């Protein structure tokens, strides 16, 4: 099975900062890498699909990049509403999906 | 608008059974792929099960043989029958629509909490 490892597990940053979250796969996953945002008590929300494509309605300060086994989610200028937990997810094997363990982004 | 509404969660004793429902609107479940994803308290997300357009079903190793996903096209609803429940099945269970080509979950329900405890 593919393992997905996110770093850091938690992150504290002030409004306006540029933040990067990394997701590493235990093997190559092509472009089957997606990112979600989850706020407390709420369902996850799809932010980015296929490594770098922004889901409709997601602000352009969010971006994704990477290939092979290493991927990043970048928020160019943190806004108050961005403080949440972020998860990466792979679907290289069509019979299952794996999520990263999550990165909790907190206000500094 | 796409909407997914889960129901059926609750408190159940270990070894018991529960059936979750996911009522969809704004699209047709038989035309797409649907999943259940769960989240234990304070933990991350774990994929549980898929039902494909074809009706084929798939399960995580942790629930295979105990859980059954199904679909009622006349009600536009997806179900998760959970048997032989264990304490570690305690979680919020989310229903999600799958964008199969991209392998992502593009719409989610609000979730329903299942607590397995004696």
Short mmCIF file of C-alpha atoms in Angstrom, two decimals:
data_model
loop_
_atom_site.label_atom_id
_atom_site.label_comp_id
_atom_site.label_asym_id
_atom_site.label_seq_id
_atom_site.Cartn_x
_atom_site.Cartn_y
_atom_site.Cartn_z
CA UNK A 1 0.00 0.00 0.00
CA UNK A 2 1.07 3.57 -0.66
CA UNK A 3 1.89 5.68 2.39
CA UNK A 4 1.41 9.45 2.37
CA UNK A 5 3.47 11.54 4.80
CA UNK A 6 2.75 15.20 5.37
CA UNK A 7 5.11 17.71 6.93
CA UNK A 8 4.93 19.51 9.16
CA UNK A 9 2.18 17.95 11.28
CA UNK A 10 1.38 21.39 12.65
CA UNK A 11 2.33 24.89 11.73
CA UNK A 12 1.85 28.28 13.29
CA UNK A 13 1.97 31.38 11.09
CA UNK A 14 0.65 34.96 11.09
CA UNK A 15 -1.89 36.41 8.69
CA UNK A 16 -0.16 37.48 5.50
CA UNK A 17 2.57 34.85 5.60
CA UNK A 18 3.43 32.47 2.79
CA UNK A 19 3.06 28.86 3.90
CA UNK A 20 4.07 25.58 2.30
CA UNK A 21 2.92 22.09 3.27
CA UNK A 22 4.68 19.04 1.86
CA UNK A 23 3.25 15.62 1.08
CA UNK A 24 5.51 12.68 0.23
CA UNK A 25 4.33 9.41 -1.26
CA UNK A 26 6.07 6.10 -0.60
CA UNK A 27 6.11 5.45 -4.34
CA UNK A 28 5.40 7.42 -7.51
CA UNK A 29 1.75 8.38 -7.89
CA UNK A 30 1.82 10.26 -11.18
CA UNK A 31 -0.61 13.18 -10.93
CA UNK A 32 -3.19 11.50 -8.69
CA UNK A 33 -2.66 13.91 -5.80
CA UNK A 34 -5.38 16.03 -4.26
CA UNK A 35 -5.57 18.50 -1.34
CA UNK A 36 -8.43 19.15 1.08
CA UNK A 37 -9.13 21.75 3.74
CA UNK A 38 -11.06 20.85 6.87
CA UNK A 39 -12.30 23.25 9.51
CA UNK A 40 -13.33 22.05 12.98
CA UNK A 41 -16.67 20.28 12.98
CA UNK A 42 -17.00 20.51 9.21
CA UNK A 43 -16.58 18.15 6.28
CA UNK A 44 -13.40 18.32 4.22
CA UNK A 45 -13.48 20.53 1.16
CA UNK A 46 -11.61 19.81 -2.06
CA UNK A 47 -9.07 22.57 -2.75
CA UNK A 48 -6.76 21.23 -5.44
CA UNK A 49 -6.98 18.18 -7.69
CA UNK A 50 -4.48 16.55 -10.01
CA UNK A 51 -1.52 18.20 -8.23
CA UNK A 52 -2.13 21.77 -9.32
CA UNK A 53 -5.69 22.38 -10.56
CA UNK A 54 -7.76 24.68 -8.39
CA UNK A 55 -11.28 23.51 -7.58
CA UNK A 56 -13.97 25.97 -8.60
CA UNK A 57 -14.42 28.76 -6.08
CA UNK A 58 -11.08 28.24 -4.33
CA UNK A 59 -9.08 31.48 -3.99
CA UNK A 60 -6.02 31.86 -6.20
CA UNK A 61 -3.72 32.27 -3.17
CA UNK A 62 -3.83 28.47 -2.98
CA UNK A 63 -1.56 26.57 -5.33
CA UNK A 64 -0.19 23.08 -5.69
CA UNK A 65 2.88 21.64 -7.33
CA UNK A 66 5.08 18.57 -7.46
CA UNK A 67 5.56 15.31 -9.25
CA UNK A 68 6.46 11.71 -8.64
CA UNK A 69 6.63 11.35 -4.89
CA UNK A 70 6.88 14.91 -3.55
CA UNK A 71 4.11 17.47 -3.64
CA UNK A 72 3.45 20.84 -2.05
CA UNK A 73 0.48 23.00 -1.16
CA UNK A 74 1.29 26.69 -0.92
CA UNK A 75 -0.82 29.51 0.46
CA UNK A 76 0.70 32.72 -0.82
CA UNK A 77 -0.73 35.11 1.78
CA UNK A 78 -2.53 33.58 4.75
CA UNK A 79 -6.01 34.87 5.49
CA UNK A 80 -7.92 34.37 8.75
CA UNK A 81 -10.27 31.88 7.09
CA UNK A 82 -7.32 29.66 6.01
CA UNK A 83 -6.60 28.40 9.50
CA UNK A 84 -7.66 24.77 9.29
CA UNK A 85 -6.29 21.26 8.83
CA UNK A 86 -5.04 20.28 5.38
CA UNK A 87 -4.89 16.76 3.98
CA UNK A 88 -3.28 15.35 0.89
CA UNK A 89 -4.80 12.28 -0.77
CA UNK A 90 -3.64 9.90 -3.48
CA UNK A 91 -5.55 7.63 -5.83
CA UNK A 92 -2.82 5.89 -7.81
CA UNK A 93 -4.27 2.48 -7.08
CA UNK A 94 -7.80 2.61 -8.45
CA UNK A 95 -9.03 0.21 -5.77
CA UNK A 96 -8.23 2.37 -2.76
CA UNK A 97 -7.35 5.85 -1.58
CA UNK A 98 -4.85 7.04 1.01
CA UNK A 99 -4.80 10.31 2.93
CA UNK A 100 -1.89 12.00 4.60
CA UNK A 101 -2.11 12.38 8.36
CA UNK A 102 -2.97 16.06 8.11
CA UNK A 103 -1.29 19.39 8.79
CA UNK A 104 -2.92 21.68 11.33
CA UNK A 105 -2.38 25.33 10.46
CA UNK A 106 -2.82 27.69 13.40
CA UNK A 107 -2.69 31.42 13.88
CA UNK A 108 0.51 32.85 15.35
CA UNK B 1 -26.71 22.31 -6.29
CA UNK B 2 -25.09 19.07 -5.23
CA UNK B 3 -26.07 18.02 -1.74
CA UNK B 4 -25.31 14.92 0.33
CA UNK B 5 -27.12 14.29 3.60
CA UNK B 6 -26.05 11.44 5.86
CA UNK B 7 -28.18 9.90 8.59
CA UNK B 8 -28.33 6.80 10.74
CA UNK B 9 -25.47 7.34 13.13
CA UNK B 10 -25.74 6.81 16.85
CA UNK B 11 -24.51 4.91 19.88
CA UNK B 12 -24.19 1.15 19.43
CA UNK B 13 -22.65 -1.62 21.50
CA UNK B 14 -19.66 -3.60 20.25
CA UNK B 15 -20.80 -6.41 17.99
CA UNK B 16 -23.92 -4.53 16.94
CA UNK B 17 -25.10 -3.34 13.53
CA UNK B 18 -26.03 0.01 12.09
CA UNK B 19 -27.06 1.23 8.65
CA UNK B 20 -26.03 4.66 7.44
CA UNK B 21 -27.83 6.46 4.64
CA UNK B 22 -26.63 9.15 2.26
CA UNK B 23 -29.37 10.94 0.37
CA UNK B 24 -28.12 12.74 -2.72
CA UNK B 25 -29.64 15.64 -4.61
CA UNK B 26 -28.50 17.69 -7.57
CA UNK B 27 -27.07 14.65 -9.35
CA UNK B 28 -27.81 10.96 -9.90
CA UNK B 29 -25.84 8.48 -7.81
CA UNK B 30 -26.15 5.74 -10.40
CA UNK B 31 -24.32 7.97 -12.90
CA UNK B 32 -21.25 8.36 -10.74
CA UNK B 33 -19.02 6.81 -8.09
CA UNK B 34 -19.73 7.20 -4.38
CA UNK B 35 -17.61 6.67 -1.29
CA UNK B 36 -17.76 6.51 2.46
CA UNK B 37 -14.86 8.12 4.32
CA UNK B 38 -14.53 8.12 8.10
CA UNK B 39 -12.70 10.15 10.71
CA UNK B 40 -12.10 8.88 14.22
CA UNK B 41 -12.26 11.55 16.96
CA UNK B 42 -9.21 13.80 16.71
CA UNK B 43 -7.74 11.70 13.90
CA UNK B 44 -7.28 11.89 10.14
CA UNK B 45 -9.38 10.74 7.23
CA UNK B 46 -9.71 7.09 6.25
CA UNK B 47 -11.39 5.81 3.08
CA UNK B 48 -13.89 3.05 3.87
CA UNK B 49 -15.75 1.93 0.76
CA UNK B 50 -16.73 2.70 -2.86
CA UNK B 51 -19.66 1.83 -5.06
CA UNK B 52 -19.04 2.27 -8.76
CA UNK B 53 -21.50 3.24 -11.48
CA UNK B 54 -21.47 -0.41 -12.50
CA UNK B 55 -22.50 -1.45 -9.00
CA UNK B 56 -19.10 -2.93 -8.19
CA UNK B 57 -18.07 -2.40 -4.60
CA UNK B 58 -14.70 -2.02 -2.87
CA UNK B 59 -13.63 -1.89 0.75
CA UNK B 60 -10.73 -0.95 2.97
CA UNK B 61 -9.06 -3.95 4.60
CA UNK B 62 -10.20 -2.69 8.01
CA UNK B 63 -13.90 -3.14 7.16
CA UNK B 64 -13.97 -5.82 4.47
CA UNK B 65 -16.31 -8.65 5.44
CA UNK B 66 -18.12 -6.50 8.04
CA UNK B 67 -19.39 -3.50 6.06
CA UNK B 68 -21.50 -3.50 2.90
CA UNK B 69 -22.06 -0.52 0.61
CA UNK B 70 -25.15 -0.42 -1.56
CA UNK B 71 -27.26 1.94 -3.58
CA UNK B 72 -30.99 2.48 -4.12
CA UNK B 73 -31.32 4.23 -7.45
CA UNK B 74 -35.04 4.89 -6.97
CA UNK B 75 -34.24 6.89 -3.83
CA UNK B 76 -30.95 8.32 -5.12
CA UNK B 77 -29.42 7.11 -1.88
CA UNK B 78 -26.27 5.23 -0.90
CA UNK B 79 -26.08 3.06 2.20
CA UNK B 80 -23.41 1.62 4.44
CA UNK B 81 -24.47 -1.46 6.39
CA UNK B 82 -22.08 -1.91 9.29
CA UNK B 83 -22.04 -5.24 11.12
CA UNK B 84 -19.86 -6.65 13.88
CA UNK B 85 -19.01 -3.14 14.96
CA UNK B 86 -15.88 -2.59 17.03
CA UNK B 87 -14.82 0.21 19.34
CA UNK B 88 -12.29 1.34 16.74
CA UNK B 89 -15.09 1.89 14.21
CA UNK B 90 -16.10 4.94 16.25
CA UNK B 91 -15.91 7.89 13.86
CA UNK B 92 -17.74 10.50 11.90
CA UNK B 93 -18.76 8.84 8.64
CA UNK B 94 -18.86 11.05 5.56
CA UNK B 95 -20.49 10.26 2.26
CA UNK B 96 -18.62 11.70 -0.71
CA UNK B 97 -18.99 11.85 -4.47
CA UNK B 98 -15.96 10.65 -6.39
CA UNK B 99 -14.58 12.27 -9.53
CA UNK B 100 -13.26 8.96 -10.78
CA UNK B 101 -10.91 10.11 -13.51
CA UNK B 102 -9.11 12.43 -11.11
CA UNK B 103 -9.48 10.19 -8.09
CA UNK B 104 -10.77 12.95 -5.82
CA UNK B 105 -13.78 13.53 -3.60
CA UNK B 106 -15.46 16.61 -5.03
CA UNK B 107 -18.53 16.82 -2.79
CA UNK B 108 -19.03 15.76 0.82
CA UNK B 109 -21.93 15.37 3.20
CA UNK B 110 -21.89 16.85 6.69
CA UNK B 111 -21.15 13.50 8.31
CA UNK B 112 -22.89 11.30 10.85
CA UNK B 113 -21.29 10.17 14.12
CA UNK B 114 -21.11 6.50 14.98
CA UNK B 115 -20.06 5.70 18.53
CA UNK B 116 -19.33 2.08 19.40
CA UNK B 117 -19.19 1.67 23.14
CA UNK B 118 -20.49 -0.58 25.88
#
